[in-house]
Amino acid sequence: MSKVLVIAGTTDAKAVIKRLLEMNVDTAVTVTTRMGCGMLEEFEQLDIYQGKMNKETITHLLETIKPKCLIDASNPFSREITRNAMNVCKMAQIPYVRFEREKLEYDDPGIIKVKTYREACEELMNVEGNILLTLGSNKIETFTKIPDFQQRVFLRVLPDWKVLCKCEKLGFNPKNIIAIKGPYNEALNMELFKYCHAGILVTKESGNMGGVVDKISAAKKLGIKIILIDRLEEECINKYSSVDDIIEFVGRA
């Protein structure tokens, strides 16, 4: 069977890859970081490509691999990767399918919902207390505008040297950088929040598999204010949150 190319950017992608391999589907995977490669080391029969996923990279991979379809299982907030993958597949006439964890809805009036990182930063400009960002490192430069950010802003990021270098170059206090890889349960979240003496948590709607439920639950129990960056979903014809639906799509491709 011809190859299937998977853009892996979440823990959900592993479930898709595992099912494909169980069905003896020849599978190639692309990841952005060395840590992404490490998350897939249990799958010995995978062809793994590591590097930044831009339009040129995706085009090159499609030309090289010539897959029967592309499964986009990138992070729900990696909108540029998703847009590029859809456009390149359309040009190459290769079936595209988006695998995205279900979006969670929060009606809690105690949660401030915003649409962008910039809006989140604006909410933080006039607040007091320590701030914990659990957003990854993608757009953390936005938050260097916060008064006294070097002392008040804590970051929880992946233990990757490139990420740590970026944080320090932006001026974040090394003492305030918590480099740790998940998953994090509610209890661990609570201990980390206490360590930071956090008064405000900034997180994003990454779905239940992204750990947002445990983070919000922990913050509420500690009386910590919550700012939630909502997910802006791309319009896509073939989008599923079920592994079974993805496998069925591959069978039809």
Tab-separated table of C-alpha atoms in Angstrom:
chain	number	residue	atom	x	y	z
A	1	MET	CA	0.000	0.000	0.000
A	2	SER	CA	1.301	3.468	-0.819
A	3	LYS	CA	2.550	5.712	1.943
A	4	VAL	CA	0.432	7.917	4.135
A	5	LEU	CA	2.103	11.107	5.329
A	6	VAL	CA	1.233	12.249	8.865
A	7	ILE	CA	2.062	15.707	10.186
A	8	ALA	CA	2.524	14.883	13.864
A	9	GLY	CA	2.261	17.727	16.344
A	10	THR	CA	0.216	16.342	19.234
A	11	THR	CA	-0.050	13.257	21.405
A	12	ASP	CA	-3.206	12.426	19.431
A	13	ALA	CA	-1.051	11.787	16.377
A	14	LYS	CA	0.470	8.729	18.066
A	15	ALA	CA	-2.944	7.058	18.210
A	16	VAL	CA	-3.400	7.592	14.471
A	17	ILE	CA	0.099	6.343	13.658
A	18	LYS	CA	-0.340	3.255	15.834
A	19	ARG	CA	-3.557	2.298	14.039
A	20	LEU	CA	-2.014	2.835	10.624
A	21	LEU	CA	0.928	0.582	11.467
A	22	GLU	CA	-1.357	-2.083	12.943
A	23	MET	CA	-3.097	-2.138	9.564
A	24	ASN	CA	0.281	-2.443	7.810
A	25	VAL	CA	-0.119	0.941	6.146
A	26	ASP	CA	3.246	2.232	4.944
A	27	THR	CA	3.524	5.431	6.986
A	28	ALA	CA	5.817	8.458	6.928
A	29	VAL	CA	5.732	11.087	9.644
A	30	THR	CA	7.006	14.631	9.900
A	31	VAL	CA	7.835	16.355	13.183
A	32	THR	CA	9.229	19.795	13.930
A	33	THR	CA	11.648	19.064	16.758
A	34	ARG	CA	14.076	16.468	18.051
A	35	MET	CA	11.724	15.948	20.974
A	36	GLY	CA	8.985	15.101	18.496
A	37	CYS	CA	11.209	12.366	17.113
A	38	GLY	CA	11.729	11.015	20.608
A	39	MET	CA	7.987	10.723	21.170
A	40	LEU	CA	7.803	8.308	18.231
A	41	GLU	CA	10.854	6.167	19.001
A	42	GLU	CA	8.651	3.194	19.914
A	43	PHE	CA	7.610	2.893	16.256
A	44	GLU	CA	10.697	1.362	14.647
A	45	GLN	CA	9.210	0.950	11.190
A	46	LEU	CA	8.416	4.637	10.682
A	47	ASP	CA	10.066	6.970	8.198
A	48	ILE	CA	10.460	10.186	10.224
A	49	TYR	CA	11.328	13.583	8.783
A	50	GLN	CA	12.344	16.346	11.192
A	51	GLY	CA	12.298	20.057	10.467
A	52	LYS	CA	10.252	23.215	10.220
A	53	MET	CA	6.986	22.666	8.385
A	54	ASN	CA	6.505	25.451	5.864
A	55	LYS	CA	5.007	25.435	2.378
A	56	GLU	CA	8.294	24.475	0.712
A	57	THR	CA	8.948	21.612	3.137
A	58	ILE	CA	5.492	20.135	2.686
A	59	THR	CA	5.753	20.433	-1.097
A	60	HIS	CA	9.140	18.689	-1.069
A	61	LEU	CA	7.839	15.857	1.118
A	62	LEU	CA	4.830	15.263	-1.102
A	63	GLU	CA	7.052	15.168	-4.186
A	64	THR	CA	9.498	12.808	-2.476
A	65	ILE	CA	7.108	10.443	-0.733
A	66	LYS	CA	4.202	10.613	-3.171
A	67	PRO	CA	1.664	9.623	-0.491
A	68	LYS	CA	-1.889	8.483	-1.189
A	69	CYS	CA	-3.086	11.088	1.331
A	70	LEU	CA	-1.892	13.495	4.005
A	71	ILE	CA	-3.140	13.405	7.604
A	72	ASP	CA	-2.679	16.729	9.358
A	73	ALA	CA	-2.446	16.007	13.100
A	74	SER	CA	-0.572	19.187	13.945
A	75	ASN	CA	-1.316	21.260	17.041
A	76	PRO	CA	-4.748	22.969	16.983
A	77	PHE	CA	-2.936	26.320	17.250
A	78	SER	CA	-0.522	25.628	14.363
A	79	ARG	CA	-2.759	27.416	11.905
A	80	GLU	CA	0.006	28.244	9.443
A	81	ILE	CA	0.990	24.579	9.096
A	82	THR	CA	-2.637	23.601	8.525
A	83	ARG	CA	-3.208	26.325	5.906
A	84	ASN	CA	-0.014	25.398	4.065
A	85	ALA	CA	-0.825	21.677	4.141
A	86	MET	CA	-4.328	22.242	2.762
A	87	ASN	CA	-3.094	24.536	-0.018
A	88	VAL	CA	-0.212	22.302	-1.053
A	89	CYS	CA	-2.413	19.207	-1.124
A	90	LYS	CA	-4.965	21.049	-3.231
A	91	MET	CA	-2.302	22.058	-5.748
A	92	ALA	CA	-0.867	18.531	-5.835
A	93	GLN	CA	-4.339	16.926	-5.949
A	94	ILE	CA	-3.541	14.762	-2.928
A	95	PRO	CA	-6.373	14.021	-0.466
A	96	TYR	CA	-6.049	16.019	2.756
A	97	VAL	CA	-7.658	15.213	6.104
A	98	ARG	CA	-7.446	17.150	9.358
A	99	PHE	CA	-7.352	15.240	12.640
A	100	GLU	CA	-8.200	17.618	15.467
A	101	ARG	CA	-9.212	16.922	19.043
A	102	GLU	CA	-12.702	18.042	19.991
A	103	LYS	CA	-13.103	21.602	21.158
A	104	LEU	CA	-14.270	22.105	24.723
A	105	GLU	CA	-16.774	24.782	25.666
A	106	TYR	CA	-16.471	26.807	28.855
A	107	ASP	CA	-19.396	28.825	30.162
A	108	ASP	CA	-17.731	29.656	33.470
A	109	PRO	CA	-17.957	33.436	34.070
A	110	GLY	CA	-14.718	33.189	36.031
A	111	ILE	CA	-12.786	32.368	32.863
A	112	ILE	CA	-11.780	35.288	30.657
A	113	LYS	CA	-11.846	34.101	27.056
A	114	VAL	CA	-9.830	35.900	24.387
A	115	LYS	CA	-9.175	35.212	20.722
A	116	THR	CA	-5.484	36.016	20.381
A	117	TYR	CA	-2.218	36.187	22.303
A	118	ARG	CA	-2.319	39.959	21.916
A	119	GLU	CA	-5.731	40.147	23.579
A	120	ALA	CA	-4.430	37.983	26.420
A	121	CYS	CA	-1.501	40.361	26.892
A	122	GLU	CA	-3.846	43.357	26.960
A	123	GLU	CA	-5.824	41.706	29.759
A	124	LEU	CA	-2.585	41.346	31.728
A	125	MET	CA	-1.308	44.887	31.373
A	126	ASN	CA	-3.055	46.278	34.449
A	127	VAL	CA	-3.241	43.262	36.736
A	128	GLU	CA	-1.108	42.560	39.780
A	129	GLY	CA	0.530	39.350	40.927
A	130	ASN	CA	2.577	36.621	39.322
A	131	ILE	CA	1.532	35.302	35.914
A	132	LEU	CA	2.044	31.757	34.674
A	133	LEU	CA	2.027	31.189	30.908
A	134	THR	CA	1.336	27.614	29.778
A	135	LEU	CA	1.236	28.432	26.082
A	136	GLY	CA	4.417	26.919	24.750
A	137	SER	CA	7.068	29.153	23.210
A	138	ASN	CA	5.516	30.060	19.880
A	139	LYS	CA	4.446	33.651	20.584
A	140	ILE	CA	5.817	34.409	24.033
A	141	GLU	CA	7.501	37.580	22.765
A	142	THR	CA	4.016	39.117	22.924
A	143	PHE	CA	4.164	39.046	26.718
A	144	THR	CA	7.424	40.981	27.084
A	145	LYS	CA	5.265	44.127	27.045
A	146	ILE	CA	3.909	43.312	30.495
A	147	PRO	CA	5.318	45.676	33.133
A	148	ASP	CA	8.100	44.021	35.141
A	149	PHE	CA	7.673	40.790	33.121
A	150	GLN	CA	11.194	39.670	34.027
A	151	GLN	CA	10.127	39.200	37.640
A	152	ARG	CA	6.388	38.481	37.425
A	153	VAL	CA	5.989	36.215	34.412
A	154	PHE	CA	6.673	32.490	34.739
A	155	LEU	CA	6.855	30.173	31.727
A	156	ARG	CA	6.110	26.476	31.510
A	157	VAL	CA	7.759	25.196	28.346
A	158	LEU	CA	9.238	22.034	26.900
A	159	PRO	CA	12.793	21.102	27.988
A	160	ASP	CA	14.296	21.867	24.595
A	161	TRP	CA	17.502	23.913	24.325
A	162	LYS	CA	16.179	26.009	21.432
A	163	VAL	CA	13.095	26.897	23.442
A	164	LEU	CA	15.153	27.793	26.504
A	165	CYS	CA	17.516	29.951	24.431
A	166	LYS	CA	14.560	31.816	22.951
A	167	CYS	CA	13.081	32.479	26.389
A	168	GLU	CA	16.342	33.847	27.756
A	169	LYS	CA	17.059	35.970	24.668
A	170	LEU	CA	13.670	37.604	25.087
A	171	GLY	CA	14.660	38.610	28.596
A	172	PHE	CA	12.635	36.185	30.683
A	173	ASN	CA	14.204	35.377	34.034
A	174	PRO	CA	15.854	31.919	33.907
A	175	LYS	CA	14.616	31.351	37.461
A	176	ASN	CA	11.061	31.731	36.172
A	177	ILE	CA	11.369	29.180	33.369
A	178	ILE	CA	9.932	25.754	34.190
A	179	ALA	CA	11.152	23.298	31.567
A	180	ILE	CA	9.102	20.143	31.858
A	181	LYS	CA	7.374	17.703	29.551
A	182	GLY	CA	3.807	16.587	30.229
A	183	PRO	CA	1.409	15.052	30.805
A	184	TYR	CA	0.470	17.020	33.906
A	185	ASN	CA	-2.354	15.907	36.147
A	186	GLU	CA	-4.347	18.195	38.419
A	187	ALA	CA	-2.112	17.552	41.447
A	188	LEU	CA	1.092	18.386	39.582
A	189	ASN	CA	-0.504	21.517	38.148
A	190	MET	CA	-1.445	22.653	41.635
A	191	GLU	CA	2.099	22.169	42.917
A	192	LEU	CA	3.558	24.115	39.990
A	193	PHE	CA	1.052	26.936	40.454
A	194	LYS	CA	1.963	27.135	44.132
A	195	TYR	CA	5.662	27.168	43.286
A	196	CYS	CA	5.126	30.204	41.059
A	197	HIS	CA	2.846	31.910	43.584
A	198	ALA	CA	0.677	32.407	40.523
A	199	GLY	CA	-2.257	34.762	40.699
A	200	ILE	CA	-3.131	34.414	37.034
A	201	LEU	CA	-2.981	31.447	34.654
A	202	VAL	CA	-2.860	31.970	30.911
A	203	THR	CA	-3.590	28.872	28.874
A	204	LYS	CA	-5.143	27.926	25.558
A	205	GLU	CA	-8.094	25.766	24.532
A	206	SER	CA	-6.090	22.761	23.390
A	207	GLY	CA	-8.749	20.164	24.179
A	208	ASN	CA	-8.886	17.515	26.868
A	209	MET	CA	-5.843	15.649	25.518
A	210	GLY	CA	-3.953	18.928	25.724
A	211	GLY	CA	-4.391	18.980	29.488
A	212	VAL	CA	-6.434	22.160	29.693
A	213	VAL	CA	-9.153	20.553	31.843
A	214	ASP	CA	-6.702	19.648	34.624
A	215	LYS	CA	-5.065	23.067	34.436
A	216	ILE	CA	-8.349	24.918	34.794
A	217	SER	CA	-9.537	22.633	37.587
A	218	ALA	CA	-6.290	23.160	39.514
A	219	ALA	CA	-6.406	26.927	39.040
A	220	LYS	CA	-10.001	27.168	40.232
A	221	LYS	CA	-9.253	25.161	43.374
A	222	LEU	CA	-6.438	27.581	44.205
A	223	GLY	CA	-8.494	30.670	43.416
A	224	ILE	CA	-6.266	31.633	40.487
A	225	LYS	CA	-7.678	33.845	37.729
A	226	ILE	CA	-7.804	32.200	34.299
A	227	ILE	CA	-7.318	33.701	30.847
A	228	LEU	CA	-8.146	31.212	28.086
A	229	ILE	CA	-7.051	31.764	24.503
A	230	ASP	CA	-9.787	30.261	22.374
A	231	ARG	CA	-9.114	28.077	19.380
A	232	LEU	CA	-9.756	29.597	15.955
A	233	GLU	CA	-10.605	26.673	13.728
A	234	GLU	CA	-9.756	26.542	10.053
A	235	GLU	CA	-12.504	25.806	7.568
A	236	CYS	CA	-11.861	22.303	6.286
A	237	ILE	CA	-14.051	19.815	4.424
A	238	ASN	CA	-12.360	16.689	5.766
A	239	LYS	CA	-11.966	17.210	9.518
A	240	TYR	CA	-12.433	14.513	12.159
A	241	SER	CA	-11.766	14.025	15.856
A	242	SER	CA	-12.107	10.241	15.756
A	243	VAL	CA	-9.256	7.875	14.882
A	244	ASP	CA	-11.799	5.481	13.352
A	245	ASP	CA	-13.002	8.218	10.990
A	246	ILE	CA	-9.421	8.986	9.971
A	247	ILE	CA	-8.715	5.319	9.215
A	248	GLU	CA	-11.922	5.096	7.192
A	249	PHE	CA	-10.822	8.156	5.191
A	250	VAL	CA	-7.434	6.552	4.477
A	251	GLY	CA	-9.214	3.450	3.244
A	252	ARG	CA	-11.195	5.534	0.763
A	253	ALA	CA	-8.229	7.609	-0.438
